[in-house]
Short mmCIF file of C-alpha atoms in Angstrom, two decimals:
data_model
loop_
_atom_site.label_atom_id
_atom_site.label_comp_id
_atom_site.label_asym_id
_atom_site.label_seq_id
_atom_site.Cartn_x
_atom_site.Cartn_y
_atom_site.Cartn_z
CA MET B 1 -87.97 -49.16 137.33
CA ASN B 2 -91.58 -49.82 138.14
CA ALA B 3 -92.50 -53.17 139.54
CA SER B 4 -95.65 -54.97 138.58
CA SER B 5 -98.71 -53.81 140.49
CA SER B 6 -99.80 -55.54 143.68
CA THR B 7 -102.44 -54.82 146.32
CA SER B 8 -102.08 -55.10 150.08
CA SER B 9 -104.65 -56.58 152.42
CA SER B 10 -105.60 -53.04 153.38
CA GLY B 11 -106.56 -52.22 149.81
CA LEU B 12 -103.50 -50.05 149.04
CA GLN B 13 -102.15 -50.64 145.55
CA PHE B 14 -98.41 -50.57 144.97
CA THR B 15 -96.88 -49.80 141.59
CA HIS B 16 -93.32 -48.64 142.34
CA PRO B 17 -90.44 -50.54 143.95
CA TYR B 18 -90.18 -47.85 146.64
CA LEU B 19 -92.70 -46.68 149.22
CA ALA B 20 -92.84 -43.30 150.96
CA VAL B 21 -95.15 -42.31 153.81
CA VAL B 22 -96.10 -38.65 154.29
CA LEU B 23 -97.47 -37.70 157.71
CA GLY B 24 -100.03 -34.93 157.28
CA GLY B 25 -102.44 -34.27 154.42
CA GLY B 26 -102.31 -30.48 154.53
CA PHE B 27 -100.66 -28.04 152.14
CA THR B 28 -97.09 -29.15 152.88
CA GLY B 29 -97.92 -32.86 152.94
CA MET B 30 -99.74 -32.84 149.61
CA LEU B 31 -96.92 -30.94 147.92
CA ALA B 32 -94.43 -33.43 149.35
CA ALA B 33 -96.55 -36.31 148.03
CA ALA B 34 -96.56 -34.72 144.57
CA ALA B 35 -92.77 -34.43 144.66
CA LEU B 36 -92.40 -38.06 145.77
CA SER B 37 -94.85 -39.52 143.26
CA GLU B 38 -92.23 -39.55 140.50
CA HIS B 39 -90.09 -41.94 142.52
CA ALA B 40 -92.27 -44.04 144.83
CA ASP B 41 -95.69 -45.13 145.85
CA VAL B 42 -96.90 -42.59 148.39
CA ILE B 43 -99.22 -43.08 151.35
CA VAL B 44 -100.44 -39.84 152.93
CA VAL B 45 -101.46 -40.38 156.57
CA GLU B 46 -104.07 -37.81 157.64
CA ARG B 47 -105.63 -37.64 161.10
CA ASP B 48 -108.90 -36.04 159.95
CA ARG B 49 -111.33 -36.60 157.12
CA LEU B 50 -110.37 -34.37 154.22
CA PRO B 51 -113.13 -31.97 153.10
CA ARG B 52 -114.88 -33.08 149.92
CA THR B 53 -116.64 -29.79 149.14
CA PRO B 54 -115.70 -26.09 149.26
CA ALA B 55 -116.01 -24.39 152.62
CA LEU B 56 -119.18 -22.38 153.14
CA PRO B 57 -118.81 -18.66 152.36
CA THR B 58 -119.35 -17.96 156.07
CA ASP B 59 -116.89 -20.58 157.33
CA LEU B 60 -113.44 -19.85 158.70
CA PRO B 61 -111.32 -23.04 158.71
CA ARG B 62 -108.41 -23.74 161.04
CA ALA B 63 -105.94 -21.99 158.73
CA ARG B 64 -108.14 -18.93 158.92
CA HIS B 65 -105.90 -15.90 158.73
CA ALA B 66 -104.89 -13.96 155.63
CA HIS B 67 -102.61 -15.91 153.31
CA LEU B 68 -100.90 -14.49 150.23
CA LEU B 69 -98.81 -16.69 147.94
CA THR B 70 -95.93 -15.01 146.13
CA THR B 71 -94.93 -15.42 142.50
CA ASP B 72 -92.02 -17.63 143.45
CA GLY B 73 -94.13 -19.97 145.58
CA ALA B 74 -96.85 -20.17 142.93
CA ARG B 75 -94.30 -20.96 140.24
CA ILE B 76 -92.88 -23.83 142.28
CA ILE B 77 -96.32 -25.26 142.94
CA GLU B 78 -97.11 -25.00 139.23
CA SER B 79 -93.97 -26.99 138.45
CA LEU B 80 -95.05 -29.71 140.90
CA LEU B 81 -98.72 -29.71 139.85
CA PRO B 82 -99.18 -28.14 136.41
CA GLY B 83 -102.51 -26.38 136.02
CA THR B 84 -102.90 -25.43 139.69
CA VAL B 85 -102.54 -21.69 139.16
CA GLU B 86 -105.10 -21.81 136.35
CA ARG B 87 -107.45 -23.69 138.68
CA TRP B 88 -107.06 -21.06 141.42
CA LEU B 89 -107.74 -18.24 138.99
CA ALA B 90 -110.72 -20.02 137.44
CA GLU B 91 -112.34 -20.34 140.88
CA GLY B 92 -111.96 -16.69 141.75
CA ALA B 93 -108.40 -16.16 142.97
CA ARG B 94 -106.76 -12.94 141.83
CA ARG B 95 -103.27 -12.31 140.56
CA ILE B 96 -102.11 -9.08 142.21
CA PRO B 97 -99.15 -7.19 140.70
CA LEU B 98 -96.59 -5.76 143.13
CA PRO B 99 -96.27 -3.04 144.12
CA ALA B 100 -98.90 -1.56 141.80
CA GLY B 101 -101.72 -3.75 143.10
CA LEU B 102 -100.88 -3.66 146.80
CA LEU B 103 -101.82 -0.80 149.07
CA GLY B 104 -99.24 -0.88 151.85
CA MET B 105 -99.45 2.34 153.75
CA PRO B 106 -96.71 3.13 156.25
CA PRO B 107 -97.61 6.14 158.39
CA GLN B 108 -96.97 9.51 156.77
CA ARG B 109 -95.71 8.02 153.50
CA PRO B 110 -97.37 8.78 150.15
CA LEU B 111 -98.37 5.99 147.79
CA ARG B 112 -97.01 5.95 144.26
CA ARG B 113 -97.64 3.33 141.62
CA GLY B 114 -94.86 1.53 139.80
CA PRO B 115 -94.34 -1.10 137.11
CA ARG B 116 -95.26 -4.70 137.79
CA THR B 117 -92.35 -6.72 139.12
CA GLN B 118 -93.87 -9.40 141.35
CA HIS B 119 -97.27 -10.93 141.91
CA LEU B 120 -99.32 -12.33 144.75
CA ILE B 121 -102.12 -14.88 144.54
CA ALA B 122 -105.03 -13.61 146.64
CA CYS B 123 -107.76 -16.05 147.67
CA SER B 124 -108.96 -18.00 150.69
CA ARG B 125 -106.80 -20.66 152.25
CA ASP B 126 -109.63 -23.09 151.55
CA LEU B 127 -109.23 -22.57 147.79
CA LEU B 128 -105.44 -22.82 147.94
CA ASP B 129 -105.67 -26.13 149.81
CA ARG B 130 -108.62 -27.57 147.91
CA ALA B 131 -107.07 -27.27 144.46
CA ILE B 132 -104.02 -29.20 145.66
CA ARG B 133 -105.97 -31.65 147.84
CA GLU B 134 -108.11 -32.72 144.89
CA ARG B 135 -105.22 -33.14 142.45
CA VAL B 136 -102.59 -34.98 144.45
CA PRO B 137 -104.58 -38.13 145.37
CA ALA B 138 -105.31 -38.54 141.67
CA LEU B 139 -101.59 -38.83 140.89
CA TYR B 140 -100.30 -42.24 139.92
CA GLY B 141 -99.29 -44.24 143.00
CA VAL B 142 -100.63 -41.80 145.65
CA SER B 143 -103.06 -43.04 148.32
CA VAL B 144 -104.54 -41.24 151.34
CA LEU B 145 -105.30 -42.90 154.67
CA GLU B 146 -107.83 -40.64 156.40
CA THR B 147 -108.74 -40.75 160.09
CA THR B 148 -105.32 -42.24 160.74
CA GLU B 149 -102.60 -40.80 162.94
CA ALA B 150 -98.96 -41.66 163.42
CA GLU B 151 -98.01 -43.00 166.83
CA GLN B 152 -94.30 -43.67 166.55
CA LEU B 153 -91.48 -44.16 164.10
CA THR B 154 -90.08 -47.63 163.62
CA GLY B 155 -86.44 -48.47 163.19
CA THR B 156 -83.35 -47.21 164.99
CA ALA B 157 -81.49 -43.98 165.59
CA GLU B 158 -79.51 -44.77 162.43
CA HIS B 159 -82.32 -45.80 160.09
CA VAL B 160 -86.06 -45.17 160.14
CA THR B 161 -87.88 -48.08 158.55
CA GLY B 162 -91.48 -46.88 158.76
CA VAL B 163 -94.17 -45.68 161.11
CA ARG B 164 -96.75 -47.26 163.37
CA VAL B 165 -100.19 -45.72 162.87
CA ARG B 166 -103.61 -45.91 164.49
CA ASP B 167 -107.05 -45.74 162.94
CA THR B 168 -108.81 -43.03 164.98
CA VAL B 169 -112.23 -44.59 164.29
CA THR B 170 -111.63 -48.28 165.03
CA GLY B 171 -108.57 -47.93 167.27
CA GLU B 172 -106.67 -50.50 165.17
CA THR B 173 -102.91 -50.04 165.07
CA TYR B 174 -100.58 -51.31 162.40
CA ARG B 175 -97.20 -50.65 160.86
CA LEU B 176 -96.37 -49.06 157.54
CA ASP B 177 -92.90 -50.04 156.36
CA ALA B 178 -91.38 -47.35 154.14
CA ASP B 179 -88.18 -46.34 152.39
CA LEU B 180 -88.79 -42.72 153.38
CA VAL B 181 -91.04 -41.12 156.03
CA VAL B 182 -91.79 -37.40 155.67
CA ASP B 183 -93.14 -35.36 158.59
CA ALA B 184 -95.45 -32.64 157.25
CA THR B 185 -97.68 -32.33 160.31
CA GLY B 186 -96.93 -28.66 160.88
CA ARG B 187 -96.68 -26.54 164.02
CA HIS B 188 -97.78 -29.30 166.38
CA SER B 189 -95.39 -31.95 165.06
CA THR B 190 -94.31 -34.55 167.61
CA THR B 191 -91.13 -35.48 165.76
CA PRO B 192 -88.88 -34.33 168.66
CA ARG B 193 -90.51 -36.93 170.91
CA ARG B 194 -90.45 -39.59 168.21
CA LEU B 195 -86.75 -39.10 167.51
CA THR B 196 -85.77 -39.25 171.17
CA GLY B 197 -87.85 -42.42 171.36
CA LEU B 198 -85.44 -43.92 168.82
CA GLY B 199 -82.46 -42.91 170.93
CA LEU B 200 -81.46 -39.65 169.26
CA PRO B 201 -80.61 -36.64 171.43
CA ALA B 202 -83.17 -33.86 171.68
CA ALA B 203 -82.88 -31.25 168.93
CA HIS B 204 -82.37 -27.66 170.04
CA GLU B 205 -85.56 -25.61 169.70
CA GLU B 206 -85.65 -21.84 169.30
CA VAL B 207 -88.84 -20.03 170.28
CA VAL B 208 -89.35 -16.30 169.80
CA ASP B 209 -92.76 -15.17 170.97
CA ALA B 210 -93.89 -11.55 170.82
CA GLY B 211 -97.29 -12.49 172.21
CA VAL B 212 -99.08 -11.49 169.01
CA VAL B 213 -102.82 -12.15 168.90
CA CYS B 214 -104.60 -12.40 165.53
CA ALA B 215 -108.32 -11.99 164.88
CA THR B 216 -109.95 -12.69 161.52
CA ARG B 217 -113.40 -12.08 160.06
CA ILE B 218 -114.95 -12.42 156.60
CA PHE B 219 -117.05 -9.60 155.13
CA ARG B 220 -119.12 -9.31 152.00
CA ALA B 221 -117.44 -6.76 149.76
CA PRO B 222 -119.77 -3.83 148.99
CA ALA B 223 -121.06 -3.65 145.42
CA GLY B 224 -118.38 -2.33 143.13
CA ALA B 225 -115.59 -2.98 145.65
CA GLU B 226 -115.05 -6.68 144.94
CA ASN B 227 -111.79 -5.90 143.12
CA CYS B 228 -110.35 -3.82 145.93
CA PRO B 229 -106.59 -4.47 146.10
CA PRO B 230 -105.06 -6.16 149.14
CA ILE B 231 -104.38 -3.57 151.83
CA THR B 232 -102.04 -3.76 154.80
CA VAL B 233 -101.67 -1.00 157.37
CA GLY B 234 -100.03 -0.78 160.75
CA SER B 235 -98.67 1.36 163.52
CA ASP B 236 -95.19 2.73 163.07
CA ALA B 237 -93.02 -0.36 163.43
CA GLY B 238 -90.04 1.77 164.31
CA GLY B 239 -91.33 2.26 167.83
CA THR B 240 -90.35 0.33 170.92
CA ALA B 241 -93.69 -1.40 171.40
CA PRO B 242 -95.46 -3.85 169.14
CA GLY B 243 -98.03 -2.04 167.05
CA ARG B 244 -101.42 -2.89 165.74
CA SER B 245 -101.77 -4.02 162.15
CA ALA B 246 -104.57 -4.92 159.77
CA THR B 247 -104.67 -6.75 156.47
CA LEU B 248 -107.55 -6.91 154.00
CA VAL B 249 -107.39 -9.55 151.26
CA PRO B 250 -110.02 -9.84 148.53
CA ILE B 251 -110.99 -13.51 148.17
CA GLU B 252 -113.25 -15.46 145.85
CA GLY B 253 -117.00 -15.05 146.07
CA GLY B 254 -116.97 -11.27 146.37
CA ARG B 255 -115.64 -11.39 149.94
CA TRP B 256 -113.00 -9.67 152.03
CA LEU B 257 -110.85 -11.54 154.54
CA VAL B 258 -109.69 -9.15 157.24
CA THR B 259 -107.03 -10.04 159.82
CA LEU B 260 -106.18 -7.78 162.77
CA SER B 261 -103.17 -8.27 165.01
CA GLY B 262 -101.64 -6.77 168.11
CA ALA B 263 -99.68 -7.87 171.15
CA GLY B 264 -100.24 -7.98 174.86
CA ASN B 265 -102.97 -5.73 176.17
CA ASP B 266 -103.21 -4.07 172.77
CA GLY B 267 -104.33 -7.20 170.93
CA PRO B 268 -107.68 -7.63 169.17
CA SER B 269 -110.68 -9.21 170.84
CA GLN B 270 -113.02 -12.02 169.82
CA HIS B 271 -115.92 -9.70 170.61
CA ALA B 272 -117.60 -8.86 167.30
CA GLY B 273 -118.45 -5.33 168.41
CA ARG B 274 -114.79 -4.48 168.98
CA PHE B 275 -113.48 -5.62 165.59
CA VAL B 276 -114.14 -2.42 163.62
CA PRO B 277 -113.09 -0.05 166.44
CA PHE B 278 -109.77 -1.90 166.72
CA ALA B 279 -109.16 -1.50 162.97
CA ARG B 280 -110.07 2.18 163.18
CA GLY B 281 -107.64 2.62 166.06
CA ILE B 282 -104.68 2.01 163.73
CA PRO B 283 -103.05 5.32 162.65
CA ASN B 284 -104.15 4.68 159.07
CA SER B 285 -107.77 3.66 159.54
CA VAL B 286 -108.53 2.82 155.90
CA ILE B 287 -109.42 -0.83 156.60
CA GLY B 288 -111.59 0.08 159.57
CA ASP B 289 -113.42 2.63 157.44
CA LEU B 290 -113.93 0.14 154.61
CA ILE B 291 -115.45 -2.59 156.78
CA ALA B 292 -117.51 -0.29 159.01
CA ASP B 293 -120.55 -0.64 156.76
CA ALA B 294 -119.70 -4.01 155.17
CA GLU B 295 -121.82 -7.05 155.99
CA PRO B 296 -119.99 -9.54 158.25
CA LEU B 297 -120.32 -13.13 157.00
CA SER B 298 -118.50 -14.98 159.76
CA GLU B 299 -117.84 -14.81 163.44
CA VAL B 300 -114.53 -13.43 164.73
CA ARG B 301 -111.88 -16.12 165.08
CA LEU B 302 -108.99 -15.50 167.46
CA SER B 303 -105.56 -17.13 167.51
CA ARG B 304 -102.91 -16.76 170.21
CA ASP B 305 -100.59 -19.49 168.92
CA SER B 306 -98.36 -17.16 166.93
CA ALA B 307 -94.88 -17.85 168.29
CA ASN B 308 -91.97 -18.20 165.89
CA ARG B 309 -90.63 -21.71 166.50
CA ARG B 310 -87.67 -23.48 164.90
CA ARG B 311 -86.34 -26.96 165.52
CA ARG B 312 -82.65 -27.21 164.67
CA TYR B 313 -82.56 -30.74 163.34
CA GLU B 314 -79.61 -29.88 161.10
CA GLN B 315 -77.45 -29.38 164.21
CA LEU B 316 -77.80 -32.96 165.42
CA ARG B 317 -74.54 -34.90 165.16
CA SER B 318 -76.33 -37.76 163.44
CA TRP B 319 -79.55 -38.05 161.48
CA PRO B 320 -81.38 -41.26 160.57
CA THR B 321 -81.65 -42.36 156.98
CA GLY B 322 -85.22 -42.75 155.77
CA PHE B 323 -86.69 -39.69 157.52
CA VAL B 324 -87.09 -35.96 156.80
CA ALA B 325 -89.19 -33.14 158.26
CA LEU B 326 -90.58 -30.31 156.13
CA GLY B 327 -92.43 -27.02 156.46
CA GLY B 328 -94.06 -26.22 159.78
CA ALA B 329 -92.68 -29.40 161.32
CA VAL B 330 -89.30 -27.62 161.22
CA ALA B 331 -90.20 -23.93 161.54
CA THR B 332 -93.41 -21.96 162.06
CA PHE B 333 -93.84 -18.21 161.97
CA ASN B 334 -96.09 -15.49 163.26
CA PRO B 335 -98.93 -15.37 160.68
CA ASP B 336 -98.22 -11.65 160.16
CA TYR B 337 -95.17 -12.56 158.09
CA GLY B 338 -97.05 -14.80 155.63
CA GLN B 339 -94.06 -17.04 154.93
CA GLY B 340 -95.47 -20.51 155.59
CA LEU B 341 -96.90 -21.25 152.14
CA SER B 342 -93.76 -20.31 150.24
CA ILE B 343 -91.54 -22.21 152.67
CA ALA B 344 -93.72 -25.30 152.16
CA ALA B 345 -93.39 -24.94 148.39
CA HIS B 346 -89.61 -24.51 148.55
CA GLY B 347 -89.31 -27.53 150.83
CA ALA B 348 -91.27 -29.74 148.42
CA ALA B 349 -89.14 -28.50 145.54
CA ALA B 350 -85.96 -29.28 147.49
CA LEU B 351 -87.30 -32.80 148.09
CA ARG B 352 -88.06 -33.23 144.39
CA ASP B 353 -84.66 -31.96 143.29
CA ALA B 354 -82.79 -34.11 145.81
CA LEU B 355 -84.64 -37.22 144.66
CA ARG B 356 -83.92 -36.46 141.02
CA ARG B 357 -80.26 -35.91 141.76
CA HIS B 358 -79.52 -38.74 144.19
CA GLY B 359 -82.40 -41.23 144.16
CA LEU B 360 -84.49 -42.53 147.03
CA ASP B 361 -82.03 -45.20 148.13
CA ASP B 362 -79.04 -42.92 148.72
CA PRO B 363 -78.15 -43.17 152.42
CA LEU B 364 -77.08 -39.51 152.48
CA LEU B 365 -80.35 -38.23 151.04
CA ALA B 366 -82.15 -37.53 154.32
CA ARG B 367 -79.26 -35.78 156.06
CA GLY B 368 -78.47 -33.59 153.06
CA LEU B 369 -82.11 -32.71 152.51
CA GLN B 370 -82.62 -31.76 156.17
CA ARG B 371 -79.70 -29.36 155.90
CA SER B 372 -81.18 -27.91 152.71
CA ILE B 373 -84.45 -27.28 154.54
CA ALA B 374 -82.50 -25.41 157.23
CA ARG B 375 -80.89 -23.18 154.59
CA ILE B 376 -84.30 -22.44 153.05
CA ILE B 377 -85.63 -21.36 156.44
CA GLN B 378 -82.66 -19.24 157.52
CA ALA B 379 -83.44 -15.94 155.77
CA PRO B 380 -87.17 -15.79 156.67
CA TRP B 381 -86.35 -16.83 160.23
CA THR B 382 -83.74 -14.09 160.65
CA LEU B 383 -86.09 -11.45 159.30
CA ALA B 384 -89.13 -12.52 161.33
CA THR B 385 -87.39 -13.03 164.64
CA SER B 386 -85.20 -9.94 164.38
CA GLN B 387 -88.28 -7.78 164.05
CA ALA B 388 -90.07 -9.60 166.88
CA LEU B 389 -87.14 -9.40 169.27
CA LEU B 390 -86.28 -5.79 168.64
CA SER B 391 -89.74 -4.23 168.36
CA SER B 392 -91.42 -5.97 171.31
CA PRO B 393 -89.96 -5.52 174.79
CA GLY B 394 -92.03 -8.43 176.08
CA THR B 395 -90.81 -10.91 173.47
CA THR B 396 -89.72 -14.20 174.97
CA GLY B 397 -86.94 -16.29 173.50
CA ALA B 398 -83.19 -16.25 173.03
CA ARG B 399 -81.74 -12.80 172.39
CA PHE B 400 -80.00 -12.31 169.08
CA PRO B 401 -76.69 -10.44 168.67
CA SER B 402 -76.59 -6.74 167.87
CA ALA B 403 -76.49 -7.55 164.15
CA SER B 404 -80.20 -8.29 164.45
CA LYS B 405 -80.82 -4.60 165.06
CA LEU B 406 -79.17 -3.86 161.72
CA VAL B 407 -81.46 -6.38 160.03
CA ARG B 408 -84.55 -4.95 161.74
CA ASP B 409 -83.69 -1.32 160.99
CA THR B 410 -82.80 -2.11 157.38
CA ALA B 411 -86.02 -4.08 156.97
CA GLN B 412 -88.06 -1.14 158.23
CA ARG B 413 -86.42 1.25 155.76
CA VAL B 414 -87.01 -1.27 152.98
CA LEU B 415 -90.67 -1.73 153.93
CA HIS B 416 -91.23 2.03 153.71
CA SER B 417 -89.45 2.16 150.36
CA ALA B 418 -90.97 -1.01 148.90
CA VAL B 419 -94.38 0.56 148.34
CA VAL B 420 -92.99 3.31 146.14
CA ARG B 421 -89.91 1.70 144.55
CA PRO B 422 -90.55 -1.47 142.51
CA PRO B 423 -86.95 -2.83 142.64
CA VAL B 424 -87.07 -2.58 146.43
CA CYS B 425 -90.45 -4.33 146.48
CA ARG B 426 -89.07 -7.20 144.41
CA ALA B 427 -86.03 -7.58 146.65
CA TYR B 428 -88.08 -7.52 149.85
CA VAL B 429 -90.51 -10.16 148.59
CA ASP B 430 -87.52 -12.33 147.69
CA ILE B 431 -86.18 -12.04 151.22
CA ALA B 432 -89.46 -12.43 153.09
CA THR B 433 -89.91 -15.69 151.23
CA PRO B 434 -86.99 -18.11 151.06
CA ALA B 435 -85.60 -17.28 147.63
CA VAL B 436 -82.37 -15.45 148.51
CA PRO B 437 -80.20 -14.74 151.57
CA VAL B 438 -81.17 -11.96 153.95
CA ALA B 439 -77.80 -10.31 153.30
CA ARG B 440 -79.25 -8.98 150.06
CA LEU B 441 -81.23 -6.45 152.11
CA LEU B 442 -77.99 -4.95 153.37
CA ARG B 443 -76.56 -4.09 149.95
CA PRO B 444 -76.61 -0.35 149.25
CA ALA B 445 -78.44 0.89 146.21
CA PRO B 446 -76.35 2.11 143.27
CA ASP B 447 -77.44 5.69 144.07
CA GLY B 448 -76.36 5.30 147.70
CA SER B 449 -79.79 5.95 149.12
CA PRO B 450 -80.20 4.58 152.65
CA ASP B 451 -83.70 3.18 152.24
CA ALA B 452 -83.27 1.13 149.11
CA VAL B 453 -81.52 -2.04 148.11
CA SER B 454 -79.62 -2.75 144.98
CA SER B 455 -81.40 -4.62 142.24
CA PRO B 456 -78.70 -6.89 140.90
CA GLY B 457 -81.07 -8.98 138.85
CA PRO B 458 -82.96 -12.20 139.41
CA ALA B 459 -81.87 -14.35 142.33
CA ALA B 460 -81.89 -18.10 142.05
CA SER B 461 -84.42 -19.88 144.18
CA PRO B 462 -83.86 -23.31 145.72
CA ALA B 463 -86.14 -24.84 143.13
CA SER B 464 -85.30 -22.83 140.06
CA SER B 465 -82.38 -20.86 138.72
CA SER B 466 -84.63 -18.65 136.61
CA GLN B 467 -86.73 -15.68 137.65
CA THR B 468 -89.41 -14.49 135.27
CA SER B 469 -90.31 -10.94 134.45
CA GLY B 470 -93.40 -9.35 135.92
CA ASP B 471 -95.81 -9.99 133.12
CA SER B 472 -98.92 -11.85 134.13
CA ALA B 473 -98.29 -14.90 131.98
CA ALA B 474 -95.05 -15.62 133.80
CA LEU B 475 -96.82 -16.86 136.91
CA SER B 476 -98.00 -20.01 135.19
CA ALA B 477 -94.69 -20.79 133.54
CA VAL B 478 -92.96 -23.96 134.67
CA PRO B 479 -89.37 -23.13 135.70
CA THR B 480 -86.36 -24.70 134.14
CA ALA B 481 -84.82 -27.22 136.56
CA SER B 482 -81.50 -26.27 138.10
CA ALA B 483 -78.50 -28.11 136.77
CA PRO B 484 -77.21 -30.71 139.25
CA ALA B 485 -74.04 -29.87 141.11
CA SER B 486 -70.93 -31.36 139.59
CA ARG B 487 -69.78 -32.86 142.90
CA ARG B 488 -71.01 -36.42 143.33
CA LEU B 489 -71.83 -38.08 146.61
CA PRO B 490 -69.81 -41.07 147.80
CA ARG B 491 -70.72 -44.48 146.48
CA ARG B 492 -74.10 -45.71 147.69
CA LEU B 493 -74.07 -48.31 150.40
CA GLY B 494 -76.48 -50.66 148.68
CA LEU B 495 -79.65 -49.85 150.63
CA GLY B 496 -82.15 -51.03 148.03
CA PRO B 497 -85.92 -50.78 148.18
CA ALA B 498 -87.67 -52.73 150.87
CA ALA B 499 -88.89 -55.95 149.26
CA LEU B 500 -91.39 -56.67 152.01
CA ARG B 501 -94.26 -54.27 152.64
CA ARG B 502 -96.04 -55.41 155.77
CA ILE B 503 -99.28 -53.72 156.68
CA GLY B 504 -100.92 -54.87 159.86
CA GLY B 505 -98.48 -57.77 160.12
CA THR B 506 -100.11 -59.57 157.21
CA GLY B 507 -96.80 -60.30 155.54
CA LYS B 508 -98.16 -59.12 152.19
CA ARG B 509 -95.28 -58.92 149.79
CA LYS B 510 -94.73 -56.31 147.19
CA PRO B 511 -92.57 -57.32 144.22
CA ALA B 512 -89.00 -56.18 144.65
CA GLY B 513 -87.70 -53.77 142.02
#
């Protein structure tokens, strides 16, 4: 299928008969590029210069708050980029068994240990990103255009044919013609404006904002405490007001990453002297006590942009061929819920599986994939927004039906039970990340207990129909691909690969496949 290699006037080398452009060189964009690299040349368009070296131990990057990657997300990433988990672990990331390795301490509940059923990858966001950022551009057919930003999509409301970009250093603008454009630009995506510019109606946007403020600081772990397990504590979430919470994550380099959160007038401050007192003001003050005498390595970084936001692209009556949006470009969440990384991984896996099943030139690919992304997002969205709407009187956004109260109340009972009951922990992690429908939380346990869920066995994820056991080796295992559905799409309409790749209007031709 590959065409002979050719090089454009801009120095980009083409080796496939198809070309895909990914907007955004972050976590989601690089995973999307890895998924696409089997089927097309890929150009990743990134507004900034990508870091070439690890972040300083005292540096807090933009994605600064605590991030934990679940077993399911790590397994998907490993299937896209084999060796990534090993790289994380070699550079200091830790594999944390759940619930045995996680200290989650609801008020007035004892902690008991249980068998290992799930894992988390604990490290800095810099390490998570860097391992992927260094591997993807080395893949066959993948190029990165740094200091370049997308200005507008080209084409029509029926078919996107590429994107017009601008070099942020020279100001030069030019067009990249593509068979598929992927928006992976995250929370601040301008796709709604770009689509209306093509003549499409505006997509409905849901925003649920509890006014949560997050503050993060890095500390040097005291001698002997480098292997402290991740800890999360908070006020009783069953109350009527949003509570304070704190999370401590051990990261590479013998450091602790601590994130505090609260809402309204009870949010954390950027003032360094108020960080520890805020943590000690939580009913369970274990994190505040731990960091009281620890050496701070960074300043306090504050974030107020924590609204849950979802763009309902799947509800549009029509959707252009040649364009999809993934990850944070479709839905972003309050950082407290920690769902973004796994949703990005599931989205990339859905892209990979759709391409393997239907091919890049299928005119129904983009529409079907956008609906798949919506299904992936649905369960985490319901869980996150139900809790925000029903626990915070000041939450802004559309009100959900009374069923949301059932979801919220069930989730709270599950959270209390998850720490001490491993099957419940496994089920909750599955729901909080996009592996299975939220309805699974509502199933009663076989013993009829009100605060547990049934454990019916492994649930299929969008990227894999297998779920491994909790042993530590399972995290690096590549999943078996799901069998394609027996139903076949209608006959393709003959939209072959673009034979002409014009960059900057040079008319440089790429051999047709």
